[in-house]
XYZ file of C-alpha atoms in Angstrom:
327
model
C -15.226 -14.580 -16.296
C -13.496 -14.218 -12.923
C -14.983 -16.619 -10.394
C -15.373 -15.798 -6.729
C -15.879 -19.425 -5.722
C -12.533 -19.532 -3.885
C -13.800 -16.716 -1.543
C -17.059 -18.631 -0.961
C -15.107 -21.802 -0.111
C -12.760 -19.916 2.199
C -15.558 -18.071 4.105
C -17.554 -21.321 4.394
C -14.497 -23.197 5.735
C -13.766 -20.567 8.429
C -17.451 -20.355 9.348
C -17.931 -24.113 9.596
C -14.611 -24.553 11.468
C -15.604 -22.095 14.134
C -19.153 -23.630 14.402
C -17.616 -27.078 14.871
C -15.287 -25.712 17.514
C -18.074 -24.121 19.553
C -20.118 -27.327 19.165
C -17.145 -29.345 20.476
C -16.712 -26.999 23.452
C -20.330 -27.620 24.390
C -22.256 -24.545 23.205
C -25.854 -25.803 22.898
C -26.977 -26.669 19.393
C -30.589 -25.904 20.166
C -31.802 -22.345 20.586
C -31.308 -20.647 23.970
C -33.329 -17.407 24.420
C -34.396 -17.860 20.870
C -30.789 -17.778 19.673
C -28.494 -20.485 18.165
C -25.327 -19.242 19.841
C -22.929 -21.577 18.067
C -23.768 -20.025 14.682
C -23.762 -16.446 16.113
C -20.300 -17.094 17.657
C -19.063 -18.594 14.414
C -19.957 -15.306 12.626
C -18.311 -13.221 15.388
C -15.103 -15.244 15.243
C -15.079 -15.111 11.439
C -14.591 -11.335 12.056
C -11.754 -12.065 14.547
C -10.040 -14.352 12.141
C -10.124 -11.827 9.247
C -9.079 -8.930 11.471
C -6.066 -10.808 12.836
C -4.959 -11.574 9.302
C -5.391 -7.919 8.228
C -3.775 -6.417 11.313
C -0.393 -5.659 9.639
C -2.264 -3.833 6.853
C -4.158 -1.819 9.478
C -0.832 -0.709 11.093
C 0.453 0.361 7.633
C -2.721 2.386 7.158
C -2.045 4.267 10.418
C 1.577 4.945 9.459
C 0.510 6.134 5.973
C -1.995 8.544 7.599
C 0.742 9.917 9.811
C 2.955 10.517 6.756
C 0.081 12.247 4.956
C -0.508 14.471 7.993
C 3.179 15.402 8.173
C 2.982 16.532 4.513
C 0.063 18.896 5.004
C 2.248 22.046 5.204
C 3.852 21.228 1.825
C 0.435 20.434 0.372
C -0.816 23.800 1.530
C 2.144 25.501 -0.080
C 1.378 23.803 -3.340
C -2.235 24.825 -3.142
C -1.289 28.460 -2.668
C 1.357 28.274 -5.444
C -0.910 26.674 -8.043
C -4.192 28.358 -7.042
C -6.556 28.122 -10.052
C -4.400 25.591 -11.866
C -5.924 22.274 -10.818
C -4.114 20.150 -13.317
C -0.623 21.368 -12.273
C -1.658 21.127 -8.631
C -2.610 17.480 -8.977
C 0.578 16.693 -10.833
C 2.731 18.417 -8.200
C 0.920 16.665 -5.331
C 1.319 13.237 -6.934
C 4.980 13.978 -7.387
C 5.213 14.995 -3.706
C 3.478 11.780 -2.589
C 5.811 9.715 -4.751
C 8.930 11.477 -3.465
C 7.890 11.086 0.156
C 6.522 7.535 -0.384
C 3.091 8.452 0.903
C -0.052 6.825 -0.465
C -3.346 8.800 -0.083
C -5.320 5.675 -0.884
C -3.739 3.612 1.885
C -6.342 4.843 4.355
C -9.024 2.893 2.513
C -7.029 -0.299 1.870
C -8.170 -2.315 4.969
C -11.816 -1.575 4.091
C -11.278 -2.580 0.420
C -9.597 -5.863 1.485
C -12.626 -6.699 3.647
C -15.118 -6.226 0.780
C -14.481 -9.735 -0.607
C -15.046 -11.220 2.790
C -18.335 -9.309 3.170
C -19.474 -10.319 -0.315
C -18.541 -13.948 0.365
C -20.508 -14.091 3.559
C -23.431 -12.297 1.933
C -23.509 -14.910 -0.793
C -23.128 -17.889 1.539
C -25.857 -16.741 3.968
C -28.209 -15.763 1.151
C -28.125 -19.416 0.001
C -29.508 -20.596 3.402
C -32.884 -21.482 1.948
C -34.424 -24.835 2.870
C -35.826 -25.032 -0.672
C -32.304 -25.169 -2.130
C -31.569 -28.457 -3.961
C -27.794 -28.331 -3.860
C -27.044 -28.002 -0.130
C -23.416 -29.344 -0.294
C -22.016 -26.454 -2.308
C -18.819 -24.738 -0.945
C -17.970 -27.707 1.330
C -21.183 -27.762 3.391
C -22.864 -30.956 4.465
C -26.644 -31.335 4.333
C -26.750 -31.383 8.116
C -24.747 -28.211 8.426
C -26.845 -26.421 5.785
C -30.067 -27.382 7.507
C -28.709 -26.323 10.934
C -27.673 -22.944 9.592
C -30.946 -22.469 7.705
C -32.846 -22.813 10.992
C -30.311 -20.740 13.097
C -31.901 -17.689 14.726
C -31.084 -14.606 16.664
C -33.873 -13.903 19.097
C -36.227 -16.026 16.937
C -35.299 -14.159 13.719
C -33.403 -16.436 11.242
C -29.869 -15.265 10.389
C -30.708 -15.794 6.699
C -33.742 -13.471 6.972
C -33.587 -9.785 6.136
C -35.700 -6.650 6.520
C -36.831 -6.912 2.910
C -37.587 -10.650 2.936
C -40.657 -11.579 0.914
C -43.603 -13.498 2.470
C -42.544 -16.673 0.554
C -38.896 -16.426 1.879
C -40.195 -15.969 5.395
C -42.526 -18.886 5.080
C -39.724 -21.188 3.869
C -37.561 -20.034 6.828
C -40.458 -20.496 9.226
C -40.073 -16.902 10.439
C -42.440 -14.220 11.669
C -42.278 -11.181 9.377
C -42.745 -8.598 12.181
C -40.001 -10.188 14.365
C -37.534 -10.217 11.405
C -38.205 -6.590 10.611
C -37.763 -5.485 14.250
C -34.520 -7.388 14.748
C -33.131 -6.459 11.375
C -34.187 -2.815 11.798
C -32.466 -2.520 15.176
C -29.298 -4.130 13.811
C -29.257 -1.778 10.795
C -29.455 1.252 13.138
C -26.602 -0.202 15.290
C -24.668 -0.925 12.108
C -25.037 2.737 10.977
C -24.112 4.095 14.395
C -21.014 1.988 14.833
C -19.845 2.721 11.277
C -20.117 6.459 11.972
C -18.255 6.040 15.281
C -15.277 4.177 13.696
C -14.778 7.047 11.225
C -15.300 9.745 13.871
C -12.794 8.139 16.189
C -10.085 8.292 13.606
C -10.809 11.913 12.532
C -10.919 13.117 16.129
C -7.449 11.697 16.711
C -5.812 12.765 13.463
C -7.732 15.931 12.510
C -9.238 16.889 9.142
C -6.896 16.699 6.158
C -6.007 19.851 4.191
C -5.753 17.932 0.921
C -9.211 18.225 -0.757
C -9.107 14.633 -1.977
C -8.287 13.381 1.492
C -10.923 15.527 3.114
C -13.535 14.263 0.600
C -12.589 10.663 1.538
C -12.970 11.581 5.213
C -16.398 13.104 4.659
C -17.493 10.038 2.603
C -16.359 7.703 5.344
C -17.985 9.779 8.119
C -21.386 10.582 6.591
C -21.786 8.877 3.164
C -21.264 5.251 4.101
C -23.476 5.279 7.256
C -26.302 6.923 5.335
C -26.096 4.477 2.449
C -26.518 1.618 4.969
C -30.038 2.840 5.696
C -31.085 1.749 2.236
C -28.680 -1.162 1.577
C -29.188 -2.630 5.021
C -32.680 -3.782 3.938
C -31.124 -6.424 1.619
C -28.501 -7.672 4.093
C -29.258 -10.968 5.848
C -29.249 -10.606 9.656
C -26.107 -12.816 9.775
C -24.316 -10.312 7.525
C -25.344 -7.349 9.724
C -24.077 -9.237 12.816
C -20.726 -9.558 10.985
C -20.680 -5.827 10.105
C -21.545 -4.683 13.670
C -18.919 -7.055 15.151
C -16.337 -5.804 12.688
C -17.109 -2.169 13.698
C -16.799 -2.936 17.377
C -13.499 -4.701 16.716
C -12.316 -1.677 14.716
C -13.168 0.703 17.559
C -11.062 -1.290 20.006
C -8.190 -1.873 17.546
C -8.037 1.803 16.502
C -7.930 2.869 20.173
C -4.997 0.574 20.798
C -3.106 1.528 17.648
C -3.662 5.262 18.181
C -2.155 4.949 21.620
C 0.763 3.057 20.251
C 1.237 5.310 17.236
C -0.105 8.716 18.382
C -0.539 11.585 15.900
C 2.575 13.741 15.443
C 2.562 16.821 17.779
C 1.620 20.106 16.185
C 3.041 23.547 17.048
C -0.419 24.756 18.093
C -0.386 22.349 21.100
C 2.741 23.828 22.721
C 1.292 27.264 23.078
C 3.608 28.711 20.302
C 1.966 30.697 17.560
C 2.397 28.976 14.222
C 1.224 29.547 10.697
C 1.243 25.786 10.050
C -1.923 24.786 8.137
C -2.040 21.372 9.842
C -5.153 21.201 11.953
C -4.427 19.720 15.352
C -6.459 16.728 16.348
C -9.416 17.413 18.511
C -9.249 16.432 22.159
C -12.877 15.589 22.476
C -13.882 12.071 23.269
C -15.475 9.539 20.949
C -18.940 11.061 21.453
C -17.770 14.673 21.279
C -17.495 15.312 25.000
C -14.761 17.769 25.776
C -12.152 16.803 28.300
C -12.112 18.798 31.516
C -9.699 21.748 31.367
C -6.431 21.284 33.246
C -6.307 23.199 36.537
C -4.377 26.428 36.260
C -1.441 26.673 38.629
C -1.580 29.909 40.663
C 1.641 31.711 41.503
C 2.543 31.563 45.179
C 1.225 34.517 47.100
C 3.800 37.168 48.060
C 4.226 37.230 51.813
C 2.791 40.335 53.378
C 5.187 42.599 55.227
C 3.764 43.836 58.484
C 3.613 47.593 58.808
C 5.114 49.536 61.754
C 3.146 49.487 64.936
C 1.499 52.761 66.013
C 3.917 54.916 68.033
C 7.039 53.079 66.899
C 10.062 55.095 65.704
C 10.615 54.968 61.907
C 13.484 52.823 60.786
C 15.927 54.397 58.396
C 17.365 51.740 56.110
C 20.483 53.918 55.448
C 21.379 53.716 59.124
C 21.130 49.927 59.278
C 24.920 49.551 58.822
C 27.432 49.473 61.692
C 27.338 52.580 63.977
C 30.055 55.164 63.446
C 32.443 55.835 66.318
C 32.162 59.297 67.691
C 35.397 61.303 68.021
């Protein structure tokens, strides 16, 4: 059976290294405002470490999405050509992607690569139970294990979760109401930031014409945030902190990358009529607010020509040339 121990060791090493670094800098070991900041910062910088490592993959994801967007007119042609023949359509589309070296699954790759990190942290934090006998597993010392077991965020232990049993809460020395309130707020923030990360990307790139791609977009936008409402109840508070931090990092990183690698211009943006099926990206902001319309330049007013004064002799333009000499 495939063992995930190497992931648990790696996550533990990064977490403990950052905790030791904050401890050495002078971050208080004891709780301040009911929070053990050295452990919270260790989780936050675990996110930073992972995202820095995955940054090249993230850039490849953006480039792949641009390539997929550029292929949308050809995809639309294939859909019209093979309407009603789904098998041939899929075969032709796969051939198109292969020929153009575009990968429709590349958009999900960074998320898939982060799943082992998430699972590793989930497993490590779930073990933070003072009743555990083997506290030195995955490179931990007994002192580090006990310190992490008692670490809290606003008096709620980072190993606690919304669905913690009364026995688990008693072993952690936690108040059930406090844990539920903190965990519940974090789950809502986790859902909201997960939705915003997907929305930000779709607003910039537009909806895909490829049914498979559009289905993935809808899953990312609505399905995953809604699933967190249920699954969030089993996540330790420390794992939710990781998820929220990861989402905030993603929002900032996507904003930077989308500025550096903007979506390709579409004919619809230049005012030229086009039958291109590619949907232009929306110009609304992250929260759906529309940008103010650009001011319309008015043509300069035509100067008014003053009419003749009352009683003045009419001027004949034909006689405006040089006067003829009389014989």
